[in-house]
GROMACS .gro file of C-alpha atoms in nm:
model
  248
    1MET     CA    1 -15.173   6.357   6.837
    2LEU     CA    2 -15.401   6.628   6.693
    3GLU     CA    3 -15.202   6.897   6.869
    4PHE     CA    4 -14.881   6.753   6.722
    5LEU     CA    5 -15.026   6.753   6.368
    6LEU     CA    6 -15.151   7.110   6.408
    7LYS     CA    7 -14.803   7.221   6.514
    8ILE     CA    8 -14.654   7.058   6.203
    9ILE     CA    9 -14.912   7.222   5.976
   10PHE     CA   10 -14.856   7.559   6.141
   11ALA     CA   11 -14.477   7.529   6.112
   12ARG     CA   12 -14.501   7.437   5.744
   13SER     CA   13 -14.742   7.723   5.678
   14VAL     CA   14 -14.507   7.973   5.841
   15ALA     CA   15 -14.214   7.833   5.643
   16LYS     CA   16 -14.413   7.860   5.319
   17LEU     CA   17 -14.509   8.219   5.394
   18TRP     CA   18 -14.145   8.304   5.468
   19GLU     CA   19 -14.029   8.145   5.143
   20ASN     CA   20 -14.284   8.350   4.949
   21LYS     CA   21 -14.266   8.671   5.153
   22ASP     CA   22 -14.139   8.874   4.857
   23LEU     CA   23 -14.419   8.747   4.635
   24LEU     CA   24 -14.675   8.816   4.909
   25ASP     CA   25 -14.542   9.171   4.945
   26LEU     CA   26 -14.562   9.217   4.568
   27TYR     CA   27 -14.916   9.079   4.564
   28LEU     CA   28 -15.033   9.324   4.831
   29LYS     CA   29 -14.866   9.623   4.667
   30THR     CA   30 -14.997   9.553   4.317
   31LEU     CA   31 -15.346   9.435   4.404
   32PHE     CA   32 -15.429   9.680   4.682
   33GLY     CA   33 -15.156   9.943   4.681
   34LYS     CA   34 -15.060  10.241   4.467
   35TYR     CA   35 -14.928  10.018   4.186
   36ARG     CA   36 -15.265   9.855   4.112
   37ASN     CA   37 -15.351  10.066   3.808
   38LYS     CA   38 -15.001  10.162   3.699
   39GLU     CA   39 -14.817  10.015   3.402
   40ILE     CA   40 -14.544   9.781   3.526
   41ARG     CA   41 -14.264   9.675   3.295
   42PHE     CA   42 -14.136   9.316   3.300
   43SER     CA   43 -13.801   9.188   3.181
   44ILE     CA   44 -13.752   8.813   3.234
   45SER     CA   45 -13.419   8.673   3.124
   46TYR     CA   46 -13.147   8.417   3.183
   47LEU     CA   47 -12.769   8.442   3.221
   48PHE     CA   48 -12.486   8.194   3.180
   49LYS     CA   49 -12.206   8.167   3.433
   50ILE     CA   50 -11.915   8.052   3.218
   51GLN     CA   51 -11.607   8.030   3.436
   52ILE     CA   52 -11.261   7.958   3.301
   53PRO     CA   53 -11.161   7.632   3.477
   54GLY     CA   54 -10.919   7.676   3.765
   55THR     CA   55 -10.945   8.056   3.769
   56ASP     CA   56 -11.164   8.338   3.900
   57LYS     CA   57 -11.222   8.459   3.544
   58TYR     CA   58 -11.541   8.457   3.339
   59LEU     CA   59 -11.641   8.479   2.975
   60LEU     CA   60 -11.855   8.783   2.892
   61VAL     CA   61 -11.986   8.905   2.556
   62LEU     CA   62 -12.062   9.248   2.418
   63ASN     CA   63 -12.420   9.369   2.448
   64ARG     CA   64 -12.580   9.386   2.104
   65ARG     CA   65 -12.787   9.693   2.194
   66ILE     CA   66 -12.578   9.891   2.443
   67GLU     CA   67 -12.249  10.008   2.299
   68ASN     CA   68 -11.927   9.911   2.474
   69GLN     CA   69 -12.094   9.707   2.750
   70LEU     CA   70 -11.995   9.355   2.848
   71GLN     CA   71 -12.240   9.114   3.006
   72PRO     CA   72 -12.298   8.740   3.057
   73VAL     CA   73 -12.407   8.520   2.770
   74GLY     CA   74 -12.786   8.505   2.778
   75GLY     CA   75 -13.091   8.709   2.704
   76VAL     CA   76 -13.462   8.748   2.743
   77TYR     CA   77 -13.686   8.442   2.740
   78LYS     CA   78 -13.932   8.415   2.453
   79ARG     CA   79 -14.301   8.337   2.474
   80TYR     CA   80 -14.508   8.130   2.234
   81GLY     CA   81 -14.879   8.113   2.158
   82ASP     CA   82 -15.123   8.396   2.095
   83ASP     CA   83 -15.183   8.722   2.281
   84LYS     CA   84 -15.519   8.630   2.435
   85LEU     CA   85 -15.399   8.580   2.792
   86PHE     CA   86 -15.155   8.871   2.775
   87ASN     CA   87 -15.424   9.104   2.644
   88GLU     CA   88 -15.634   9.024   2.951
   89TRP     CA   89 -15.347   9.162   3.158
   90GLY     CA   90 -15.336   9.497   2.976
   91TYR     CA   91 -15.027   9.389   2.784
   92SER     CA   92 -14.819   9.622   2.569
   93PRO     CA   93 -14.487   9.514   2.413
   94ASP     CA   94 -14.170   9.718   2.428
   95ASN     CA   95 -14.125   9.967   2.145
   96LYS     CA   96 -13.890  10.254   2.070
   97HIS     CA   97 -14.118  10.493   2.260
   98ASN     CA   98 -14.180  10.292   2.580
   99GLY     CA   99 -13.877  10.065   2.602
  100LEU     CA  100 -13.633   9.883   2.375
  101ASP     CA  101 -13.747   9.862   2.015
  102VAL     CA  102 -13.882   9.528   1.891
  103ASP     CA  103 -13.740   9.380   1.571
  104SER     CA  104 -13.750   9.036   1.408
  105GLU     CA  105 -13.490   8.904   1.653
  106SER     CA  106 -13.664   9.035   1.964
  107ASP     CA  107 -14.022   8.950   1.865
  108GLY     CA  108 -14.182   8.747   2.143
  109ASP     CA  109 -13.929   8.854   2.405
  110LEU     CA  110 -14.054   8.857   2.764
  111ARG     CA  111 -14.006   9.232   2.784
  112PHE     CA  112 -14.339   9.410   2.812
  113LYS     CA  113 -14.578   9.610   3.030
  114VAL     CA  114 -14.896   9.503   3.210
  115ILE     CA  115 -15.138   9.671   3.447
  116GLY     CA  116 -15.018   9.644   3.808
  117LYS     CA  117 -15.307   9.432   3.937
  118ASN     CA  118 -15.195   9.153   3.700
  119VAL     CA  119 -14.828   9.142   3.800
  120VAL     CA  120 -14.854   8.831   4.019
  121LYS     CA  121 -15.055   8.654   3.746
  122VAL     CA  122 -14.763   8.706   3.509
  123ILE     CA  123 -14.517   8.561   3.760
  124LYS     CA  124 -14.736   8.256   3.821
  125TRP     CA  125 -14.772   8.208   3.445
  126PHE     CA  126 -14.394   8.222   3.404
  127ASP     CA  127 -14.339   7.972   3.687
  128GLU     CA  128 -14.571   7.724   3.514
  129GLY     CA  129 -14.340   7.717   3.212
  130LYS     CA  130 -14.626   7.697   2.961
  131GLU     CA  131 -14.620   7.867   2.620
  132ARG     CA  132 -14.273   8.001   2.681
  133GLU     CA  133 -13.911   7.911   2.625
  134VAL     CA  134 -13.772   7.688   2.900
  135SER     CA  135 -13.429   7.601   2.756
  136ALA     CA  136 -13.127   7.832   2.772
  137ASP     CA  137 -12.963   7.688   2.460
  138ARG     CA  138 -13.082   7.949   2.208
  139GLU     CA  139 -12.884   8.246   2.338
  140PHE     CA  140 -12.578   8.028   2.400
  141ASN     CA  141 -12.583   7.927   2.033
  142GLU     CA  142 -12.662   8.276   1.904
  143GLU     CA  143 -12.394   8.453   2.106
  144LEU     CA  144 -12.114   8.196   2.110
  145ILE     CA  145 -12.158   7.941   1.831
  146ASN     CA  146 -12.306   8.154   1.552
  147THR     CA  147 -12.041   8.420   1.619
  148SER     CA  148 -11.760   8.159   1.610
  149ILE     CA  149 -11.639   8.256   1.956
  150MET     CA  150 -11.681   7.890   2.048
  151ASN     CA  151 -11.612   7.589   1.828
  152ALA     CA  152 -11.945   7.452   1.704
  153HIS     CA  153 -11.824   7.091   1.711
  154VAL     CA  154 -11.676   7.106   2.061
  155PHE     CA  155 -11.985   7.278   2.202
  156ARG     CA  156 -12.245   7.098   1.990
  157GLN     CA  157 -12.394   6.964   2.313
  158ILE     CA  158 -12.381   7.145   2.644
  159LYS     CA  159 -12.485   7.071   2.999
  160TYR     CA  160 -12.577   7.335   3.253
  161LYS     CA  161 -12.760   7.367   3.582
  162HIS     CA  162 -12.989   7.631   3.727
  163ILE     CA  163 -12.818   7.783   4.030
  164ARG     CA  164 -13.040   8.074   4.131
  165ARG     CA  165 -13.324   8.309   4.047
  166PHE     CA  166 -13.292   8.675   4.134
  167SER     CA  167 -13.578   8.924   4.120
  168LYS     CA  168 -13.611   9.299   4.168
  169HIS     CA  169 -13.965   9.414   4.228
  170LEU     CA  170 -14.117   9.756   4.159
  171LYS     CA  171 -13.793   9.945   4.110
  172TRP     CA  172 -13.826  10.278   3.933
  173SER     CA  173 -13.643  10.294   3.598
  174GLU     CA  174 -13.531  10.638   3.486
  175PHE     CA  175 -13.457  10.499   3.140
  176PHE     CA  176 -13.806  10.355   3.088
  177SER     CA  177 -13.989  10.604   3.314
  178CYS     CA  178 -14.188  10.332   3.489
  179TYR     CA  179 -14.171  10.074   3.768
  180GLU     CA  180 -14.016   9.740   3.675
  181VAL     CA  181 -14.013   9.377   3.776
  182LEU     CA  182 -13.682   9.220   3.673
  183VAL     CA  183 -13.630   8.844   3.686
  184PHE     CA  184 -13.299   8.670   3.615
  185ASP     CA  185 -13.237   8.295   3.602
  186VAL     CA  186 -12.868   8.210   3.640
  187PHE     CA  187 -12.738   7.893   3.477
  188GLU     CA  188 -12.389   7.752   3.523
  189LEU     CA  189 -12.220   7.584   3.227
  190LEU     CA  190 -12.094   7.234   3.314
  191PRO     CA  191 -11.820   7.178   3.055
  192ASN     CA  192 -11.682   6.836   2.972
  193GLU     CA  193 -11.305   6.784   2.953
  194GLU     CA  194 -11.279   6.888   2.588
  195GLN     CA  195 -11.484   7.200   2.655
  196LYS     CA  196 -11.272   7.286   2.959
  197GLU     CA  197 -10.960   7.282   2.742
  198ALA     CA  198 -11.133   7.500   2.482
  199LEU     CA  199 -11.223   7.756   2.749
  200LYS     CA  200 -10.865   7.758   2.881
  201THR     CA  201 -10.734   7.813   2.528
  202LEU     CA  202 -10.982   8.095   2.469
  203SER     CA  203 -10.871   8.267   2.789
  204GLN     CA  204 -10.510   8.271   2.668
  205ASN     CA  205 -10.598   8.492   2.371
  206LYS     CA  206 -10.533   8.863   2.409
  207ASN     CA  207 -10.857   9.043   2.486
  208ASN     CA  208 -10.989   9.235   2.186
  209LEU     CA  209 -11.343   9.370   2.206
  210LYS     CA  210 -11.363   9.361   1.826
  211ASN     CA  211 -11.397   8.984   1.868
  212GLY     CA  212 -11.718   9.039   2.064
  213TYR     CA  213 -11.608   8.898   2.398
  214ALA     CA  214 -11.367   8.939   2.689
  215ILE     CA  215 -11.232   8.729   2.973
  216VAL     CA  216 -11.276   8.928   3.293
  217SER     CA  217 -11.188   8.876   3.658
  218SER     CA  218 -11.422   8.871   3.956
  219ASP     CA  219 -11.269   9.207   4.060
  220ASP     CA  220 -11.366   9.353   3.723
  221ILE     CA  221 -11.721   9.234   3.783
  222ARG     CA  222 -11.735   9.383   4.133
  223GLN     CA  223 -11.624   9.719   3.993
  224LEU     CA  224 -11.849   9.686   3.684
  225ARG     CA  225 -11.569   9.794   3.455
  226PHE     CA  226 -11.314   9.616   3.239
  227MET     CA  227 -10.967   9.765   3.272
  228GLU     CA  228 -10.651   9.720   3.068
  229ASN     CA  229 -10.325   9.901   3.140
  230GLY     CA  230 -10.500  10.122   3.394
  231LYS     CA  231 -10.765  10.235   3.146
  232GLN     CA  232 -11.133  10.143   3.132
  233ILE     CA  233 -11.211   9.996   2.793
  234ALA     CA  234 -11.567   9.873   2.860
  235ARG     CA  235 -11.847   9.887   3.112
  236ILE     CA  236 -11.983   9.568   3.266
  237GLY     CA  237 -12.360   9.531   3.307
  238ALA     CA  238 -12.482   9.540   3.667
  239GLN     CA  239 -12.658   9.202   3.632
  240THR     CA  240 -12.315   9.041   3.585
  241LYS     CA  241 -12.268   9.056   3.963
  242LEU     CA  242 -12.510   8.763   3.987
  243LEU     CA  243 -12.232   8.540   3.850
  244ILE     CA  244 -12.030   8.596   4.167
  245ASN     CA  245 -12.327   8.569   4.405
  246GLN     CA  246 -12.367   8.942   4.456
  247LYS     CA  247 -12.682   9.148   4.423
  248PHE     CA  248 -12.718   9.472   4.234
   0.00000   0.00000   0.00000
């Protein structure tokens, strides 16, 4: 009996280690490896998979910071509370010199740098869901309702489900000149019948980037470019591949 229980415990322990192998690798590299005392930049965000019913097409919006780039609806999570815990981690927010500038709209965004030895602490804090945004509604409303892309009455209430979390650990960023930890939560919109019809109607409109959005195909996403009449009219952000279960 004891031998049987020990086998079960061992099997579960191995399974748990396998599930968390990436986090364990990150822990070892940042606590004991060359990244321990380096500044590591975090960007923790969420994306919406909004598929036009009955098609392989998806609704994307223009990036508000990067000109002529389409991407999924979504954005960076926000944090609440004071800076006490973050300051213990050697926290520094993004600014125009070390990242993307912070303005009134981006204040509190989970886009910042910490000292390497505290990287896993940040991830554990995020997983706890305390003193941070946990809903994905805000960016949906800001990017689709407030811009009148979607009808406010039809989409006054939305349902969605979390379908995956994708992370990239300790990748060098030429743009930010530092190593990064990127975390993306992907949510899938679950439209009701009225919302499905609204999405179908939207997809029938001729694409015009001046309207702030485009309906793109899965092939467009794979190629990371939006084409019309054989000409590229917009780039597509690499993270968009997560909508079609690809990595980047």
